[in-house]
Amino acid sequence: MTRPSTVLILGARGRLGLAAARAFAQAGWRVLGQIRPGATAPVVPGVQWLAHDLQDTAGLAAAARGARVVVHALNPAYTVAAWREQAPSLMAAALALATELRATLMLPGNVYNYGEDMPAVLQEATPQRPRHELGRIRVALEQQMAQAVKDSGAAMRAVVLRAGNFFGASEGTFLDKMVAPQLPRGKASWMGDLDVSTPWAYLPDLARTLVMLAERSDLAPFETFHFAGHQVSARQWLAVLSQVAQEQGWLQPGQALTVRRVPVWFFRLFGLASATLATIAQTSYLFSTPHRLDNTRLVQRLGAEPRTPFELAVRQSLVTMRLPLAEAPEALAA
């Protein structure tokens, strides 16, 4: 019997880390999930948890011996100060591990790399001109990866998979922070233009894509791909959410959600007292600037991009958010 490949997921308790752990385990991989010493390990079938300090390269590499893929799913707190202070060192630790293990490092990227003047269609080679610090940090992280691959010779490889806004499979996303909590009251909050179409990445689909890329043997030492995900507007979101709210009895049949538009000035004003809100204000243009990720290179390599139908992805996401949902509709049982 062929021994399964091994993947080490850094930050495996986070929203992307958990989705990746589940996806690799379901694909038959041996999954090692790194968590902080003392942290509680969730119950995920097929995942072996490693409570190791990330900075202990030798110890963690020894515990993960045989891993041929490392997934960088670590993120600092969502503030500019935390990203400025921690993101480079987290990347350095991930690169050191990948080099020690002679593995491929995979980074789920995003569109922060592109500034407010970004074109409507984003390709891997689209010029990156971020005007905010989170974007500049993201660009620097990818450059840090590329340089490490070059310096390592054949010791490590790297893949960046850029995607839009995350949703589903866990907590901590725009959907469960700003939108879903108000649904039982027949309300929803939204930031940006309701008619602007932007890319959204359903985490289980993104995680499955990481698995598919990890299983390729024909990748160059450093590769970047774009994950298209679901290209939808706020009105498309609200249509599905209104339907769910009607089914749950939170709205009358045919009634729509009451939408509260949250202006950018709200985040800028209250950002004076909250570093997180100030950081959200920096990237608010992504909700009002039309853009999409061109996944041509990804599809050419994989043949197709995993994509759960949008309505089903939204419904499955709501199930994970501890909402007081009645018996699930048939769509959720599929």
XYZ file of C-alpha atoms in Angstrom:
334
model
C 0.000 0.000 0.000
C 1.303 3.461 -0.899
C 1.958 5.633 2.131
C -0.164 8.829 2.047
C 1.540 12.172 1.535
C 1.930 14.370 4.614
C 0.964 18.032 4.975
C 1.814 20.363 7.853
C -0.725 23.145 8.374
C 0.510 26.133 10.357
C -2.278 27.823 12.278
C -4.615 24.896 11.787
C -7.215 26.185 14.278
C -7.931 29.293 12.192
C -10.732 29.580 9.644
C -8.553 28.773 6.627
C -6.390 26.337 8.576
C -9.384 24.254 9.657
C -10.831 24.221 6.142
C -7.459 23.097 4.770
C -7.093 20.410 7.453
C -10.497 18.968 6.569
C -9.849 19.113 2.821
C -6.444 17.400 2.973
C -7.757 14.733 5.369
C -10.744 14.032 3.120
C -8.345 13.677 0.182
C -6.444 10.947 2.004
C -3.426 12.937 3.169
C -1.742 12.502 6.532
C -2.520 15.854 8.171
C -0.442 17.487 10.907
C -2.048 20.578 12.420
C 0.235 23.002 14.242
C -1.286 24.872 17.189
C 0.201 26.973 19.973
C 1.347 25.104 23.088
C -1.547 25.062 25.549
C -4.189 25.673 22.870
C -7.222 23.400 22.739
C -7.241 21.161 19.696
C -10.607 20.856 17.927
C -11.936 17.464 16.937
C -11.280 17.011 13.215
C -11.240 13.434 11.868
C -7.907 12.490 10.328
C -5.904 15.365 11.862
C -2.966 14.861 14.225
C -2.370 17.981 16.308
C 1.127 19.283 17.055
C 1.302 21.743 19.965
C 4.609 23.353 19.011
C 5.977 26.869 19.120
C 6.299 28.085 15.544
C 9.731 29.552 16.248
C 11.106 26.131 17.280
C 12.035 25.213 13.721
C 14.092 22.142 14.619
C 11.515 20.706 17.027
C 8.532 21.305 14.768
C 10.382 19.998 11.718
C 11.303 16.842 13.644
C 7.667 16.333 14.684
C 6.554 16.899 11.077
C 9.267 14.794 9.465
C 8.158 13.570 6.061
C 5.807 16.473 5.327
C 6.180 17.487 1.697
C 3.728 20.408 1.874
C 3.452 23.223 4.431
C 0.335 25.431 4.400
C 0.859 28.925 5.836
C -2.538 29.651 7.425
C -1.228 31.965 10.150
C -2.527 35.522 10.431
C -1.862 38.246 13.007
C -4.739 40.163 14.584
C -6.500 42.339 12.022
C -4.671 45.588 12.701
C -1.953 47.354 10.748
C 0.342 47.359 13.787
C 0.006 43.596 14.300
C 0.603 42.867 10.628
C 3.600 45.207 10.491
C 5.149 43.599 13.560
C 4.267 39.926 13.112
C 3.614 39.061 9.461
C 7.271 39.097 8.288
C 8.423 36.926 11.201
C 5.559 34.461 10.716
C 6.533 34.151 7.059
C 10.208 33.734 7.992
C 9.285 30.886 10.364
C 7.141 29.196 7.700
C 9.938 29.508 5.148
C 12.475 28.085 7.598
C 10.235 25.069 8.203
C 9.609 24.488 4.506
C 13.333 24.692 3.838
C 14.170 22.311 6.684
C 11.542 19.836 5.451
C 12.438 20.410 1.768
C 8.729 20.995 1.241
C 6.433 23.200 -0.823
C 5.114 26.218 1.083
C 1.550 27.222 0.155
C 0.185 30.687 0.962
C -3.489 31.645 0.585
C -3.120 35.221 -0.682
C -5.659 37.955 -1.366
C -6.270 41.079 -3.450
C -4.804 43.541 -0.952
C -1.794 43.560 -3.290
C -3.778 45.747 -5.689
C -4.577 49.371 -4.936
C -7.700 51.453 -5.482
C -6.725 52.050 -9.126
C -6.735 48.323 -9.879
C -8.249 47.221 -13.217
C -11.550 45.352 -13.402
C -9.791 42.062 -14.236
C -6.874 40.927 -12.064
C -4.346 38.526 -13.549
C -1.264 37.118 -11.848
C 0.957 39.597 -13.703
C -1.251 42.664 -13.088
C 0.931 45.473 -11.650
C 0.614 45.726 -7.870
C 0.325 49.304 -6.599
C -1.222 49.135 -3.114
C -1.755 52.475 -1.398
C -2.393 51.063 2.064
C -0.003 49.337 4.426
C -1.722 45.942 4.515
C -1.354 45.764 0.739
C 2.310 46.708 0.882
C 2.868 44.057 3.555
C 1.165 41.427 1.380
C 3.375 42.321 -1.582
C 6.462 42.121 0.644
C 5.431 38.673 1.947
C 5.200 37.271 -1.570
C 8.569 38.828 -2.409
C 9.967 37.254 0.763
C 8.740 33.867 -0.470
C 10.170 34.309 -3.967
C 13.568 35.320 -2.609
C 13.652 32.384 -0.170
C 12.913 29.937 -2.997
C 15.716 31.457 -5.044
C 18.151 31.339 -2.124
C 17.266 27.739 -1.226
C 18.232 26.224 -4.540
C 16.189 23.020 -4.693
C 15.511 22.888 -0.941
C 11.997 24.338 -1.106
C 9.236 25.478 -3.468
C 6.337 27.877 -3.003
C 2.793 28.494 -4.277
C 0.601 31.567 -3.759
C -3.142 31.216 -4.338
C -4.831 34.638 -4.311
C -8.552 34.843 -3.572
C -11.275 37.350 -2.703
C -13.209 37.735 0.555
C -13.420 34.522 2.573
C -16.713 33.091 3.762
C -17.976 29.797 5.138
C -16.693 26.851 7.158
C -15.859 28.844 10.277
C -16.172 32.118 12.141
C -14.298 35.376 11.674
C -15.449 36.375 8.172
C -17.448 39.376 6.919
C -20.532 37.189 6.609
C -20.693 36.055 10.225
C -19.365 39.288 11.749
C -21.496 41.889 9.948
C -24.340 40.139 8.151
C -25.584 36.902 9.704
C -26.107 37.990 13.366
C -28.964 40.305 12.357
C -30.794 37.824 10.138
C -33.157 36.550 12.874
C -34.376 40.174 13.188
C -34.928 40.454 9.437
C -32.001 42.819 9.000
C -28.532 42.870 7.428
C -25.649 45.340 7.343
C -23.481 45.891 4.301
C -20.515 48.015 3.359
C -20.053 49.421 -0.133
C -22.122 49.588 -3.303
C -24.915 46.996 -3.415
C -24.586 46.568 -7.183
C -20.811 46.161 -7.442
C -19.640 42.646 -8.294
C -16.615 41.335 -6.387
C -14.956 37.915 -5.834
C -15.838 35.766 -2.815
C -13.964 32.606 -1.817
C -15.956 29.816 -0.155
C -13.330 28.326 2.150
C -14.048 24.618 1.496
C -13.629 25.271 -2.252
C -10.426 27.247 -1.700
C -9.071 24.488 0.534
C -9.866 21.822 -2.056
C -7.966 23.913 -4.602
C -4.914 23.956 -2.330
C -5.088 20.170 -2.181
C -5.318 19.882 -5.966
C -2.293 22.157 -6.412
C -0.358 20.263 -3.727
C -0.900 17.055 -5.673
C 0.639 18.473 -8.854
C 4.171 17.417 -9.724
C 4.630 19.894 -12.580
C 4.720 23.202 -10.683
C 7.611 25.614 -11.123
C 9.722 26.455 -8.026
C 7.581 29.566 -7.414
C 4.024 29.773 -8.755
C 1.150 32.235 -8.341
C -2.466 31.438 -9.202
C -5.777 33.263 -8.951
C -8.877 31.637 -7.478
C -11.998 33.159 -9.050
C -14.539 31.917 -6.517
C -18.041 33.399 -6.699
C -18.372 36.688 -8.569
C -21.433 38.256 -6.943
C -22.875 41.577 -5.817
C -24.404 42.474 -2.466
C -27.863 42.235 -4.014
C -27.180 38.602 -4.967
C -26.074 37.930 -1.398
C -29.153 39.620 0.018
C -31.486 37.695 -2.290
C -30.238 34.360 -0.920
C -30.207 35.611 2.667
C -33.754 36.951 2.318
C -34.929 33.571 1.052
C -33.336 31.824 4.037
C -34.902 34.361 6.419
C -38.339 33.717 4.880
C -37.908 29.952 5.240
C -36.973 30.395 8.904
C -39.974 32.633 9.607
C -37.835 35.689 10.281
C -39.496 37.422 7.317
C -42.936 37.149 5.795
C -43.172 35.402 2.389
C -41.979 37.779 -0.306
C -40.536 40.212 2.223
C -36.922 41.382 1.828
C -34.314 42.045 4.475
C -33.965 45.561 5.824
C -30.471 46.585 4.769
C -28.414 49.027 6.797
C -25.648 50.563 4.713
C -22.493 51.099 6.760
C -20.567 54.078 5.325
C -16.780 54.192 5.181
C -16.730 57.242 7.452
C -18.125 55.018 10.235
C -14.969 52.894 10.167
C -12.718 55.928 9.845
C -14.396 57.758 12.714
C -14.575 54.862 15.141
C -11.195 53.705 13.884
C -9.798 56.500 16.045
C -10.622 54.270 19.012
C -10.431 50.834 17.347
C -7.359 49.681 15.428
C -9.410 46.935 13.768
C -12.030 49.360 12.420
C -9.254 51.655 11.209
C -7.748 48.723 9.319
C -11.110 47.839 7.748
C -11.390 51.433 6.537
C -8.122 51.015 4.598
C -9.506 48.125 2.544
C -13.125 49.301 2.235
C -12.562 50.175 -1.440
C -12.681 46.446 -2.202
C -16.450 46.532 -1.551
C -17.107 49.389 -3.957
C -14.523 48.887 -6.714
C -15.572 46.340 -9.375
C -12.932 43.645 -9.824
C -12.613 39.942 -10.522
C -9.817 37.397 -10.377
C -8.914 35.765 -13.694
C -8.380 32.063 -12.959
C -7.274 31.062 -16.481
C -3.856 29.795 -15.331
C -5.419 27.810 -12.482
C -7.977 26.137 -14.749
C -5.321 25.351 -17.341
C -3.324 23.558 -14.649
C -6.141 21.828 -12.774
C -8.797 21.445 -15.447
C -11.453 23.112 -13.281
C -11.797 25.199 -10.138
C -13.795 23.631 -7.286
C -17.000 25.619 -6.918
C -19.965 24.832 -4.701
C -23.135 26.483 -6.077
C -23.444 29.929 -4.485
C -26.789 29.441 -2.759
C -25.708 26.120 -1.286
C -22.395 27.645 -0.135
C -24.255 30.460 1.643
C -26.701 28.068 3.274
C -23.926 25.749 4.439
C -22.044 28.748 5.811
C -25.029 29.836 7.901
C -25.216 26.385 9.499
C -21.716 26.903 10.965
C -22.632 30.241 12.590
C -24.763 29.017 15.501
C -27.855 30.760 14.150
C -31.171 29.473 15.521
C -32.010 27.689 12.285
C -35.020 25.438 12.035
C -34.800 22.084 10.270
C -32.486 22.481 7.268
C -34.034 22.786 3.801
C -33.366 20.017 1.297
C -30.559 22.094 -0.263
C -28.527 21.741 2.942
C -28.841 17.992 2.992
C -27.335 17.617 -0.481
